[in-house]
CSV table of C-alpha atoms in Angstrom, one decimal:
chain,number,residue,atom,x,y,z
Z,5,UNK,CA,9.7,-22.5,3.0
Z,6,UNK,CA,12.6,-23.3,5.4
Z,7,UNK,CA,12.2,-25.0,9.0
Z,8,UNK,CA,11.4,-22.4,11.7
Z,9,UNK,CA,14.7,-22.4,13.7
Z,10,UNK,CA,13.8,-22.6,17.5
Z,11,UNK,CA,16.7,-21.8,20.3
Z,12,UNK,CA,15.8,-23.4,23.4
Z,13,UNK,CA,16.7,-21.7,26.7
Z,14,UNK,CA,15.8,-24.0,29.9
Z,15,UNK,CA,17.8,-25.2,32.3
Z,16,UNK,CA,16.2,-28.7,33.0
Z,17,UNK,CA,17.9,-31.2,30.8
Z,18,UNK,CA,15.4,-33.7,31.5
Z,19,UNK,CA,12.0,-30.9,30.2
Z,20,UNK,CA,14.8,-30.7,27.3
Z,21,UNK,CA,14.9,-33.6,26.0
Z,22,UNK,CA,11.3,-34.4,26.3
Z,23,UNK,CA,10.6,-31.1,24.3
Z,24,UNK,CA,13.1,-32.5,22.0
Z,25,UNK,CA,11.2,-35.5,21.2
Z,26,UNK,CA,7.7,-33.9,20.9
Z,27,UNK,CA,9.2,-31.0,18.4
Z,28,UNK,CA,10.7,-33.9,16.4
Z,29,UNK,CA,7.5,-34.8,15.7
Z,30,UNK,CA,6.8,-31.5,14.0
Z,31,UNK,CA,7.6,-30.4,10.5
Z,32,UNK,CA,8.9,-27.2,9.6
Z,33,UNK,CA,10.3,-26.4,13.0
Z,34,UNK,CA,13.8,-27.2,14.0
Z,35,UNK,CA,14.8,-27.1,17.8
Z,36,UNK,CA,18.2,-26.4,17.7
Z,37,UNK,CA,20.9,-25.2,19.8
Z,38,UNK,CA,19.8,-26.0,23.3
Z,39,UNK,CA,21.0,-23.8,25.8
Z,40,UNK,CA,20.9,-24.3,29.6
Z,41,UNK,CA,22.0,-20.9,30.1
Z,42,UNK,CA,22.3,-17.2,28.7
Z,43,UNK,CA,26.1,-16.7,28.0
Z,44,UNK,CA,25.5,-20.0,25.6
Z,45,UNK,CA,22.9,-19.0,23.7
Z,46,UNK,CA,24.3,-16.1,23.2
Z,47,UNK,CA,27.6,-17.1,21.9
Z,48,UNK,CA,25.7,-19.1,19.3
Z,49,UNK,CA,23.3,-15.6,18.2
Z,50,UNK,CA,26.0,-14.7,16.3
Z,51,UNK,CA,27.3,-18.0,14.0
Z,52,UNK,CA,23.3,-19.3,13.4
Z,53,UNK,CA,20.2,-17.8,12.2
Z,54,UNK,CA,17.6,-17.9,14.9
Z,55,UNK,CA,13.6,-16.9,14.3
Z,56,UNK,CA,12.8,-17.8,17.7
Z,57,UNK,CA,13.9,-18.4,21.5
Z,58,UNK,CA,11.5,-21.1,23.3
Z,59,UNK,CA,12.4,-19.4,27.0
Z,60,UNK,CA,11.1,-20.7,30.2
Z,61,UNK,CA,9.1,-18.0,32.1
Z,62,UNK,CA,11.2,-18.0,35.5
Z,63,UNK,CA,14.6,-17.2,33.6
Z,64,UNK,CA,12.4,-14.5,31.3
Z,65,UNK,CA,11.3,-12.7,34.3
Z,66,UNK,CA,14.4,-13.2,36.5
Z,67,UNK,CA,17.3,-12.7,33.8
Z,68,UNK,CA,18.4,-9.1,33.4
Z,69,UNK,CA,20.7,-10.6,30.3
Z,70,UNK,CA,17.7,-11.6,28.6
Z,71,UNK,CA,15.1,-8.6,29.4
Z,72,UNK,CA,18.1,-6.8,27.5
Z,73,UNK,CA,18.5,-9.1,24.9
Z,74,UNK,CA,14.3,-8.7,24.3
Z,75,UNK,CA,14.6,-5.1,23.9
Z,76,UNK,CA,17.9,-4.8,21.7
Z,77,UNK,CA,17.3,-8.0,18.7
Z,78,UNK,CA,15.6,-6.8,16.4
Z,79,UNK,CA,15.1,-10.1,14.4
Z,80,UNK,CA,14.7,-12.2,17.1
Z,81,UNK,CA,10.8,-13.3,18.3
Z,82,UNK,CA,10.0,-14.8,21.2
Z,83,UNK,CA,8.4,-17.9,22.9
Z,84,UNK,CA,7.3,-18.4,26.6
Z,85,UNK,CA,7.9,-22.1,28.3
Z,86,UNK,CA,6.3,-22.2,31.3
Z,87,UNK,CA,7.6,-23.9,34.2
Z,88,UNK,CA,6.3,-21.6,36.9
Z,89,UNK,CA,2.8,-20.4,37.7
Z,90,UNK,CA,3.4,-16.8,37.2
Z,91,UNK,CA,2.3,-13.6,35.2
Z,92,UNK,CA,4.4,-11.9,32.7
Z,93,UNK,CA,3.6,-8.5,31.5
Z,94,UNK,CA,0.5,-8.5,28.1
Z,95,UNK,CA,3.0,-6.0,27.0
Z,96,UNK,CA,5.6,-8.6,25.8
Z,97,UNK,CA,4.8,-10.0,22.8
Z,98,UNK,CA,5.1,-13.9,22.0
Z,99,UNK,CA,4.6,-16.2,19.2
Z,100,UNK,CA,3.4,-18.7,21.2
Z,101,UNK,CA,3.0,-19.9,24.5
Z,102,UNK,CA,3.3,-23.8,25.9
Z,103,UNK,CA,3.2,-25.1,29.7
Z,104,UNK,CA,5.6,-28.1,30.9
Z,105,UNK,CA,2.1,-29.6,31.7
Z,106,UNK,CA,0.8,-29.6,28.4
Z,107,UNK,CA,-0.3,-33.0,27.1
Z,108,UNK,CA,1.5,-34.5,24.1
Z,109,UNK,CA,-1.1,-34.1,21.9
Z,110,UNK,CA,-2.6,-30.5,22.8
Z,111,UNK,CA,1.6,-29.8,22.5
Z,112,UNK,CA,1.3,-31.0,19.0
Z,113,UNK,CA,-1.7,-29.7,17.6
Z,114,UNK,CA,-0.5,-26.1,19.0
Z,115,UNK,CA,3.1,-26.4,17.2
Z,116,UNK,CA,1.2,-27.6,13.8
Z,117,UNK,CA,-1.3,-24.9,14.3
Z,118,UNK,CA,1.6,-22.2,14.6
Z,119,UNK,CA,3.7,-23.7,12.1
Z,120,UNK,CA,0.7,-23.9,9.4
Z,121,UNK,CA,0.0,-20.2,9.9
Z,122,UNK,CA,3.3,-19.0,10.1
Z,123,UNK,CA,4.2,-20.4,6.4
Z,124,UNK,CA,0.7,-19.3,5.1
Z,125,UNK,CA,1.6,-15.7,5.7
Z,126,UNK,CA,5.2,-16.1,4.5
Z,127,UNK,CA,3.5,-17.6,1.7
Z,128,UNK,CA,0.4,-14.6,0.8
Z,129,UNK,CA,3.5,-11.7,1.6
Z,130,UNK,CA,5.8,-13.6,-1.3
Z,131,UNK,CA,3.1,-14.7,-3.6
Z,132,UNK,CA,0.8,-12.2,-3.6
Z,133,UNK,CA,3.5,-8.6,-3.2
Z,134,UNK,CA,6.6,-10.0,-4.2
Z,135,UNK,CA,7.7,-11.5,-7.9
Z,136,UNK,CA,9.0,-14.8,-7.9
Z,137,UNK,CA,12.3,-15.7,-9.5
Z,138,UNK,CA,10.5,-16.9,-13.0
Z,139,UNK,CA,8.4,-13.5,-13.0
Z,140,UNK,CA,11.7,-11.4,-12.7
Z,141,UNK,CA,13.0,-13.0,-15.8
Z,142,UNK,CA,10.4,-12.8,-17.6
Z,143,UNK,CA,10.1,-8.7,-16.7
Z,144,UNK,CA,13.7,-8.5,-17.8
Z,145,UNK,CA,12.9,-9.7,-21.2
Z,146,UNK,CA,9.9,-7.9,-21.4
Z,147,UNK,CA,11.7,-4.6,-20.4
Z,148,UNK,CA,14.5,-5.4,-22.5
Z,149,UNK,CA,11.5,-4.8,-25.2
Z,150,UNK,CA,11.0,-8.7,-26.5
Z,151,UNK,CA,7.7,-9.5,-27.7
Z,152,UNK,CA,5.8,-12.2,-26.3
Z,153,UNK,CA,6.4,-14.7,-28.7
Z,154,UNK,CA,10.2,-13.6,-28.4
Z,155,UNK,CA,9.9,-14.4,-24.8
Z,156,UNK,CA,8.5,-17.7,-25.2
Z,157,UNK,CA,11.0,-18.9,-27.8
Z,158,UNK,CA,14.0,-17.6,-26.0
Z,159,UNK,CA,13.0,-19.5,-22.4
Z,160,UNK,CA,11.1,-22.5,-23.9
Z,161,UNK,CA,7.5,-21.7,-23.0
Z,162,UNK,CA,4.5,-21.2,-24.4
Z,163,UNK,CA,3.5,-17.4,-25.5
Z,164,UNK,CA,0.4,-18.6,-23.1
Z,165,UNK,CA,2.9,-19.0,-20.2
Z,166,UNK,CA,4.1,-15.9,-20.9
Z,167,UNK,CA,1.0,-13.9,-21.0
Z,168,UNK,CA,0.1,-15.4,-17.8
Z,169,UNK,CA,3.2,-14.3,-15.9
Z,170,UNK,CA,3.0,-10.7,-17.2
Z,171,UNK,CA,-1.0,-10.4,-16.2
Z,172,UNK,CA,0.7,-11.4,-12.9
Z,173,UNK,CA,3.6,-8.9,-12.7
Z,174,UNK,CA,0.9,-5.8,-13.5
Z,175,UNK,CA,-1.4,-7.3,-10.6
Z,176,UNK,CA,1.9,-7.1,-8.4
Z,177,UNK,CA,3.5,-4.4,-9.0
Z,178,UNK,CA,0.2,-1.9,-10.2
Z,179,UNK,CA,2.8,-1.1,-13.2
Z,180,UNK,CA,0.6,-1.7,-17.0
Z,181,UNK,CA,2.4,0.0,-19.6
Z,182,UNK,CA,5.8,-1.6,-21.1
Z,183,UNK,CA,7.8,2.1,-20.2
Z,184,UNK,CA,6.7,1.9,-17.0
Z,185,UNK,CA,8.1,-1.7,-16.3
Z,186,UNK,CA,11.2,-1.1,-17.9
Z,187,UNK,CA,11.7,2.0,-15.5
Z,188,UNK,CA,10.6,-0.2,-12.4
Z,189,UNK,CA,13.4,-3.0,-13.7
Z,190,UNK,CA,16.0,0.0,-13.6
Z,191,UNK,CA,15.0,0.9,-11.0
Z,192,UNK,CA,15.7,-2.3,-8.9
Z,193,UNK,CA,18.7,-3.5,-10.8
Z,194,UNK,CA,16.9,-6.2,-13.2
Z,195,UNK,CA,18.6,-4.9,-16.0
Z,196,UNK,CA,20.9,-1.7,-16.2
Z,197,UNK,CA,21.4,1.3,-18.9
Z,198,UNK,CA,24.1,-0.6,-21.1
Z,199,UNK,CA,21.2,-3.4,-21.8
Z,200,UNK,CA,19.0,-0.8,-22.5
Z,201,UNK,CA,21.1,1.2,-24.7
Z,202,UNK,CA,22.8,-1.8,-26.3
Z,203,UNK,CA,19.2,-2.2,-27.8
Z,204,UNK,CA,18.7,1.7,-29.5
H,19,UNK,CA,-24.4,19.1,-8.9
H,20,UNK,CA,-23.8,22.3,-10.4
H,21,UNK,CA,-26.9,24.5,-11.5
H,22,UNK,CA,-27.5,27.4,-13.5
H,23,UNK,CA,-28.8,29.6,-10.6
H,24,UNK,CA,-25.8,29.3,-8.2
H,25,UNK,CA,-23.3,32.3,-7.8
H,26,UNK,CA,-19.9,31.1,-10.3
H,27,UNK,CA,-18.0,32.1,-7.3
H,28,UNK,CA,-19.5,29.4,-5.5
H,29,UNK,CA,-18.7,27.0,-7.7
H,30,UNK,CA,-14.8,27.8,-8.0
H,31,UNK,CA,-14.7,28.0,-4.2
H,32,UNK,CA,-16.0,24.2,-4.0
H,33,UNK,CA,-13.8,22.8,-6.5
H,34,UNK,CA,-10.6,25.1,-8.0
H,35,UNK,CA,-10.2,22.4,-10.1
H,36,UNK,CA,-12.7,24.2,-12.4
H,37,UNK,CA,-10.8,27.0,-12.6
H,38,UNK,CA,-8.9,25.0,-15.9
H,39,UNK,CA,-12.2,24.6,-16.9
H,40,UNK,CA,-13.9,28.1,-16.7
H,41,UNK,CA,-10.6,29.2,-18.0
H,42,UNK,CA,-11.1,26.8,-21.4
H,43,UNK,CA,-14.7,29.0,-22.0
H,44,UNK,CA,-12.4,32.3,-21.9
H,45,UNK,CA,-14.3,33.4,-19.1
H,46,UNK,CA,-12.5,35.8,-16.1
H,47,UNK,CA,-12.2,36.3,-13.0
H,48,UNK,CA,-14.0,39.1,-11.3
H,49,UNK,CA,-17.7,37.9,-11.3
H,50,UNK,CA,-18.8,39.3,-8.5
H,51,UNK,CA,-22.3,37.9,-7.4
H,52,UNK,CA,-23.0,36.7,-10.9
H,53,UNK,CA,-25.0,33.4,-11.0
H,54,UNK,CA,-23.7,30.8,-13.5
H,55,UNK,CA,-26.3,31.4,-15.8
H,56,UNK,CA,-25.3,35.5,-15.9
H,57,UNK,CA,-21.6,34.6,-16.5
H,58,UNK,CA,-22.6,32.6,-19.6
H,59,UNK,CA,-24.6,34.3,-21.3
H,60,UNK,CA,-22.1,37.4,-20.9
H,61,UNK,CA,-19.7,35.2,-22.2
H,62,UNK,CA,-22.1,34.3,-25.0
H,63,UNK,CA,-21.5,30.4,-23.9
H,64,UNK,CA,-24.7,28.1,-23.7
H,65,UNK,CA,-25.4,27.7,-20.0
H,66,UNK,CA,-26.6,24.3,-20.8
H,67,UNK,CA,-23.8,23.4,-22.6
H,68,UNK,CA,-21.8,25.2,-19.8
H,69,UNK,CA,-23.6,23.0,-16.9
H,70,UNK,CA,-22.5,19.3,-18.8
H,71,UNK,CA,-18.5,20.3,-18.7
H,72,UNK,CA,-18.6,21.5,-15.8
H,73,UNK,CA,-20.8,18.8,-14.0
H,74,UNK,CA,-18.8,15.9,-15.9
H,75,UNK,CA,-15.6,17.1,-14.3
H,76,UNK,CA,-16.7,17.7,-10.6
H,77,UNK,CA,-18.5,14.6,-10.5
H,78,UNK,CA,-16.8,11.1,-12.3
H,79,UNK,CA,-19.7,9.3,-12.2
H,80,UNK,CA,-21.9,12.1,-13.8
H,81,UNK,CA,-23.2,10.7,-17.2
H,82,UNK,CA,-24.0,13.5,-19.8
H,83,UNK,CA,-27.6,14.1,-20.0
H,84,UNK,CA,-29.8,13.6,-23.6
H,85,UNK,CA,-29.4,17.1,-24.1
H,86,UNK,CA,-25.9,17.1,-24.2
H,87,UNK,CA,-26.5,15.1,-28.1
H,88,UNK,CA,-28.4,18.5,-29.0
H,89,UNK,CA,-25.2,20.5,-29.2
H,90,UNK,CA,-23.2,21.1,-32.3
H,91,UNK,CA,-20.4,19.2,-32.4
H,92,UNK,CA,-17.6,22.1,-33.4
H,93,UNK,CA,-18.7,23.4,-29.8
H,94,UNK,CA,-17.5,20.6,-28.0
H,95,UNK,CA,-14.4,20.2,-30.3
H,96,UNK,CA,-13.8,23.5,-29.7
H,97,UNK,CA,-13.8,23.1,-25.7
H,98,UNK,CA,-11.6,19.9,-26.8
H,99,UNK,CA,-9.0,21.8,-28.7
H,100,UNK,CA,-8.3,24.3,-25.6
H,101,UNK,CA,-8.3,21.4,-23.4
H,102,UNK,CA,-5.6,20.3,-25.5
H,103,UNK,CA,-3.9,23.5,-25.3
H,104,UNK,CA,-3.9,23.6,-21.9
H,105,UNK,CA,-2.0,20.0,-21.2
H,106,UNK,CA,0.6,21.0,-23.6
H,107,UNK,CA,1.6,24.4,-22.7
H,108,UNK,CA,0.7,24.8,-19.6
H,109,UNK,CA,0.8,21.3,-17.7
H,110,UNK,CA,3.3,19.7,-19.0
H,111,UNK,CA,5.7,22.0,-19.1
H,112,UNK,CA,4.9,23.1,-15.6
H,113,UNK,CA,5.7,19.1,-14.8
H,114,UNK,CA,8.6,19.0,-16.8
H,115,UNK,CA,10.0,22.0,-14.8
H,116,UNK,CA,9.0,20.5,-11.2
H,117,UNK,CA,11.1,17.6,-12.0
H,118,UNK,CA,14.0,19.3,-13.6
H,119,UNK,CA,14.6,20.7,-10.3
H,120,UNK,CA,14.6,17.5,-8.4
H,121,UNK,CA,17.1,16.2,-10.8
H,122,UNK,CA,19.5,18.8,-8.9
H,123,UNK,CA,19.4,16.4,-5.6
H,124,UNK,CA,23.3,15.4,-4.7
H,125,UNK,CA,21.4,11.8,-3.5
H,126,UNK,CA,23.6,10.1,-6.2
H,127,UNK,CA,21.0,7.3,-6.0
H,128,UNK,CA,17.7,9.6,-6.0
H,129,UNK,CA,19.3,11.5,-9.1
H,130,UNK,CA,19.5,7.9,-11.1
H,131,UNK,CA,16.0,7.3,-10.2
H,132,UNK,CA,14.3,10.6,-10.9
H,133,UNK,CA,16.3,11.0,-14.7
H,134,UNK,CA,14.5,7.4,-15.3
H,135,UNK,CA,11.6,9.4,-14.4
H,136,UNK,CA,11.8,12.2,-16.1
H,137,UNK,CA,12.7,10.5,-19.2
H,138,UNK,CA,9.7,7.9,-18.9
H,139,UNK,CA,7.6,11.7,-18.7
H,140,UNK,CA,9.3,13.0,-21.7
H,141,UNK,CA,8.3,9.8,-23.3
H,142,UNK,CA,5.0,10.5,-22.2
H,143,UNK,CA,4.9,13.7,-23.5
H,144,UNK,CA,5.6,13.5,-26.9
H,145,UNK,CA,3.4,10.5,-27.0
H,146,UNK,CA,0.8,12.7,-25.7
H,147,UNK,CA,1.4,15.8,-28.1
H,148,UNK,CA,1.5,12.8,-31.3
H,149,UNK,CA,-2.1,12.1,-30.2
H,150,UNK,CA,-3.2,15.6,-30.0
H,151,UNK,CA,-1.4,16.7,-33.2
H,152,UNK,CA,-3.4,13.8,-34.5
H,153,UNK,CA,-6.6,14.4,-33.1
H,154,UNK,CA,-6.6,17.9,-34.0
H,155,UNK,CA,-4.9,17.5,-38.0
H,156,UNK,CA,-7.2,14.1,-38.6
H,157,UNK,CA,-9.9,13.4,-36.2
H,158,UNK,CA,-11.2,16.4,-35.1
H,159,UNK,CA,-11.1,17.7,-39.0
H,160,UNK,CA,-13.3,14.5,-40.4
H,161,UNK,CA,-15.6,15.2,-37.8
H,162,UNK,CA,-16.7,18.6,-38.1
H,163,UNK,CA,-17.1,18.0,-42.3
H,164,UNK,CA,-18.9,15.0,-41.0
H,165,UNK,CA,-21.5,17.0,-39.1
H,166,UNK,CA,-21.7,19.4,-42.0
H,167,UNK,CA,-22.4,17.0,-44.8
H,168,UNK,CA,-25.0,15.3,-42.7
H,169,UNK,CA,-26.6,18.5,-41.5
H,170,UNK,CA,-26.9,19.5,-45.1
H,171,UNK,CA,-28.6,16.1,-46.1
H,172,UNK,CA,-27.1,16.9,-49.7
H,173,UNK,CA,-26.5,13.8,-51.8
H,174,UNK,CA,-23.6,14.9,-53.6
H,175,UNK,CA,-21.9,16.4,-50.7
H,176,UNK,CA,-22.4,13.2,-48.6
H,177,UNK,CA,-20.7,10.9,-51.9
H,178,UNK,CA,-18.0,13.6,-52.0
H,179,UNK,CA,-16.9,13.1,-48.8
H,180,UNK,CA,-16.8,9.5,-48.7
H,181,UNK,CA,-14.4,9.4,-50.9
H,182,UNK,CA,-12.4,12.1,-49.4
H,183,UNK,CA,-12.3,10.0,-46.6
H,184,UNK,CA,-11.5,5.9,-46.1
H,185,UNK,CA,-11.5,6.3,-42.0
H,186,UNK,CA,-14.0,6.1,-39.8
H,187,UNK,CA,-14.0,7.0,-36.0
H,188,UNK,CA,-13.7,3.7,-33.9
H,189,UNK,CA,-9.8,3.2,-35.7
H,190,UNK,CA,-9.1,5.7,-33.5
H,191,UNK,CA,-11.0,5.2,-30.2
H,192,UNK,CA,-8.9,2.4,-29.2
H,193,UNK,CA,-5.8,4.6,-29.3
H,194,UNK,CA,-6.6,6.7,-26.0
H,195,UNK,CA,-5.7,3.9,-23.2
H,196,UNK,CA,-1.7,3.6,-23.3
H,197,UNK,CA,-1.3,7.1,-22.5
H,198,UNK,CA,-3.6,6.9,-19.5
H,199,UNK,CA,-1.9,4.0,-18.2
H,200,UNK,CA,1.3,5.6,-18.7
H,201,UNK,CA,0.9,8.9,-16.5
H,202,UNK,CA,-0.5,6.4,-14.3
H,203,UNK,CA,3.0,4.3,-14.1
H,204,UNK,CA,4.5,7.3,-13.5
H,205,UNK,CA,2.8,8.7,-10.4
H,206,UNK,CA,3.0,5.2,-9.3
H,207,UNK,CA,6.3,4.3,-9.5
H,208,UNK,CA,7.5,7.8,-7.9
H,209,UNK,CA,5.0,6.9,-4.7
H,210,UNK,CA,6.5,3.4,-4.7
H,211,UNK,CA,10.0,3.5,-5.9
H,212,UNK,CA,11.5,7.2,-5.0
H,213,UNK,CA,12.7,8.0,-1.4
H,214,UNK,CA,14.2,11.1,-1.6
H,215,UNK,CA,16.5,12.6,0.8
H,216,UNK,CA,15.5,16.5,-0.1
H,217,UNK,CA,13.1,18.4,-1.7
H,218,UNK,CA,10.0,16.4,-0.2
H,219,UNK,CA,7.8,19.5,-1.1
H,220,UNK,CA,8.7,19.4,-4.8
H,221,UNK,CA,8.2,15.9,-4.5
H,222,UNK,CA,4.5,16.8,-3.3
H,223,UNK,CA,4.0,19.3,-6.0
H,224,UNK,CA,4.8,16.7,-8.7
H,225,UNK,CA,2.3,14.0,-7.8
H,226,UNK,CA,-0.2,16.5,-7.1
H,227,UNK,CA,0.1,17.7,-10.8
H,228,UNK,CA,0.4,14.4,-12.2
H,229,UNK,CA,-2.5,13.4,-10.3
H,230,UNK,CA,-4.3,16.7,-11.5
H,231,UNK,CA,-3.7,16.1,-14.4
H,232,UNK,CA,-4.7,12.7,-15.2
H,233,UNK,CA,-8.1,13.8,-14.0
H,234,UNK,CA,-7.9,16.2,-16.5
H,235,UNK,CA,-7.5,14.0,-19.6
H,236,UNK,CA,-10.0,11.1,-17.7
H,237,UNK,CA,-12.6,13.7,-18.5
H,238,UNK,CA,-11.4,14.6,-21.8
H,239,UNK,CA,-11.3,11.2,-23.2
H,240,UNK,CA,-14.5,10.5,-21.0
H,241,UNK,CA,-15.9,13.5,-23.0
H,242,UNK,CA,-15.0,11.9,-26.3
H,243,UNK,CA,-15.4,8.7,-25.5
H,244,UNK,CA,-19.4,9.2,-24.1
H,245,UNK,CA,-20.3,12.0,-26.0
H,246,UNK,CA,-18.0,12.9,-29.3
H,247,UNK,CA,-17.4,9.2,-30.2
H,248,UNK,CA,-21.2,8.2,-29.9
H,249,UNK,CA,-22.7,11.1,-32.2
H,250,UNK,CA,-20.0,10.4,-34.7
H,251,UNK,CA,-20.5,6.6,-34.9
H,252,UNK,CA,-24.3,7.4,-35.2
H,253,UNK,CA,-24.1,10.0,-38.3
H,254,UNK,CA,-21.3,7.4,-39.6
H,255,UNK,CA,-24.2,4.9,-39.8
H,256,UNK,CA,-26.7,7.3,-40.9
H,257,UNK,CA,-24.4,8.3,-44.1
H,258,UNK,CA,-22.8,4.7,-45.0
H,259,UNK,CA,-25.8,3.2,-45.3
């Protein structure tokens, strides 16, 4: 899984370097560009992937830049800094909350406990819906009509292996017969008609 | 569950699904008040007998009751054979016609995914009229001479047909699952894998055949595999040893 990218919008350079050295101490989260201002971050939404913007509460409320950027970017989550003692709207929806007056520790164990569960659910949604690279081969070959022990030989595993990964294709995709497969690897581009016909 | 005394009206109106079924015993519509029990026996069909079809359809976890094993065999084979006709001529070509038309789409995209389809259903459909020819040339055949020679408990008919014969009934139980599994791909990978921009309703219309009929053939092959199979395997024993 790759680091969380975190954009940091605050305009205290001293809070932002001190939240510098506490996310260092996280893995899996990179804090990276920091912005004192809107028109900065902004340039940079463009050129770099961002999950998140860390965003301190004031300049939330108070910047009509940003209340527009909330509503229009689509890939783009949320986090709330807070610097101020005030109320923002339960409607708005945030990944996570910290305060300026958080203690290092607390800080950490809340960054850890975000991090943990966010790659635990990327993991369950890939693992559990999605094939992985080695299952989409092996579907390809099996489409393409190989046997099992055809399979093995031809990408040095054992027909075991093989058996393995195509009990955990059928639980994936719900698909059991060998038809059906082929069809779902046309489908999405696994393998296209010339393979097939090449084969007849 | 389904009893003799109930008006047959009734029990169309609760499930149409039956309609295939009531259709398979030749019977009409038209009854009128008629209980169940009056339409069979104008029908000359054994209301018991009847009662077990329909009850096995309407309800998946029904189990055919003892008295089910009291009924000649040819009878259910011969509710089996107009099952069969039914899937073939009627069914499959009404599927095979539903997704001709969706073929027509101009979705460039769509039309490459729903030929896929409809040849993975072709596929299927010779598969499934290989198995019925097969059924109804070999299986069904061996079976009824089966019941005959062991009704008649005469030795020299009984050695007669055991060398007539060198098959016995579980080579051919095994055979049933594929095709199940396969109609099965198909609805699934139309739900999952086809988002078409027209004809939603035909769409619709498909997967509620498909669907309709893999219900259909679950309770045939439930049919053989709880009731036919068992008898067969049981007078198979009786004769070979």
């Amino acid at each position: 899984m790759e680091n969380i990218q975190i954009a940091l919008l605050n305009d205290s350079f001293i809070i932002n370097r001190g939240l510098q050295f506490i996310f260092n101490k996280i893995k899996g989260i990179h804090l990276s560009p920091i912005c004192t201002q809107w028109s900065e971050l902004e340039n940079i939404l463009d050129k770099q992937t961002i999950d998140i913007i860390l965003i301190n509460n004031h300049t939330f409320i108070t910047d009509s830049n940003v209340s527009k950027a909330y509503k229009t970017l689509p890939n783009i989550r949320w986090a709330i800094l807070e610097v101020e003692d005030i109320e923002i709207n339960s409607l708005f929806n945030f990944e996570f909350k910290i305060s300026i007056y958080d203690n290092e520790l607390y800080l950490i164990n809340k960054l850890n406990t975000f991090v943990e569960n966010k790659t635990h659910l990327h993991n369950i949604s890939s693992s559990i819906f999605e094939l992985s690279e080695r299952e989409k081969e092996i579907l390809r070959q099996v489409a393409l009509g190989l046997t099992n022990s055809e399979i093995a030989d031809k990408l040095f595993i054992s027909q075991h292996t093989v058996i393995t990964h195509r009990k955990n294709i059928t639980s994936k995709l719900g698909i059991k017969t060998i038809s059906g497969l082929t069809v779902y690897a046309l489908l999405n581009d696994f393998i296209n008609m010339d393979d097939v016909n090449e084969l007849k | 569950m389904i009893r003799s005394n109930i008006k047959m009206a009734d029990v169309i109106i609760q499930n149409h699904h039956l309609l295939a079924i009531i259709n398979r015993f030749g019977i009409k519509l038209g009854f009128g008040e008629q209980t169940v029990a009056e339409v069979c026996s104008s029908y000359n069909i054994p209301v018991e007998f009847f009662l077990e079809i329909v009850n096995a359809f309407n309800d998946p976890d029904f189990f055919p009751k003892k008295n089910m094993y009291s009924f000649p065999l040819s009878l259910i084979i011969d509710y089996l054979f107009k099952a069969h006709d039914y899937y073939i001529n009627v069914k499959v070509p009404e599927i095979k016609g539903l997704i001709e038309k969706v073929t027509k789409t101009k979705d460039i995209k769509t039309q490459k995914a729903v030929l896929l389809i409809q040849a993975f259903f072709n596929e299927y459909a010779d598969q499934l009229k290989k198995h019925i020819k097969r059924e109804e040339e070999k299986v069904y055949p061996y079976i009824l001479e089966l019941e005959n020679v062991f009704d008649s408990k005469e030795q020299n008919k009984i050695n007669e047909f055991k060398s007539k014969y060198n098959f016995r009934i579980d080579d051919y139980a095994i055979e049933h699952e594929d095709i199940e599994e396969k109609l099965y791909d198909i609805k699934n990978l139309i739900i999952k894998y086809i988002s078409p921009k027209d004809n939603y309703i035909i769409y619709f219309k498909i997967l509620g055949q498909l669907a309709h009929l893999e219900e259909d053939i679950n309770d045939h092959s439930e049919m053989e595999n709880k009731v036919l199979i068992p008898r067969v395997r049981i007078m198979e024993k009786a004769i070979y040893n």
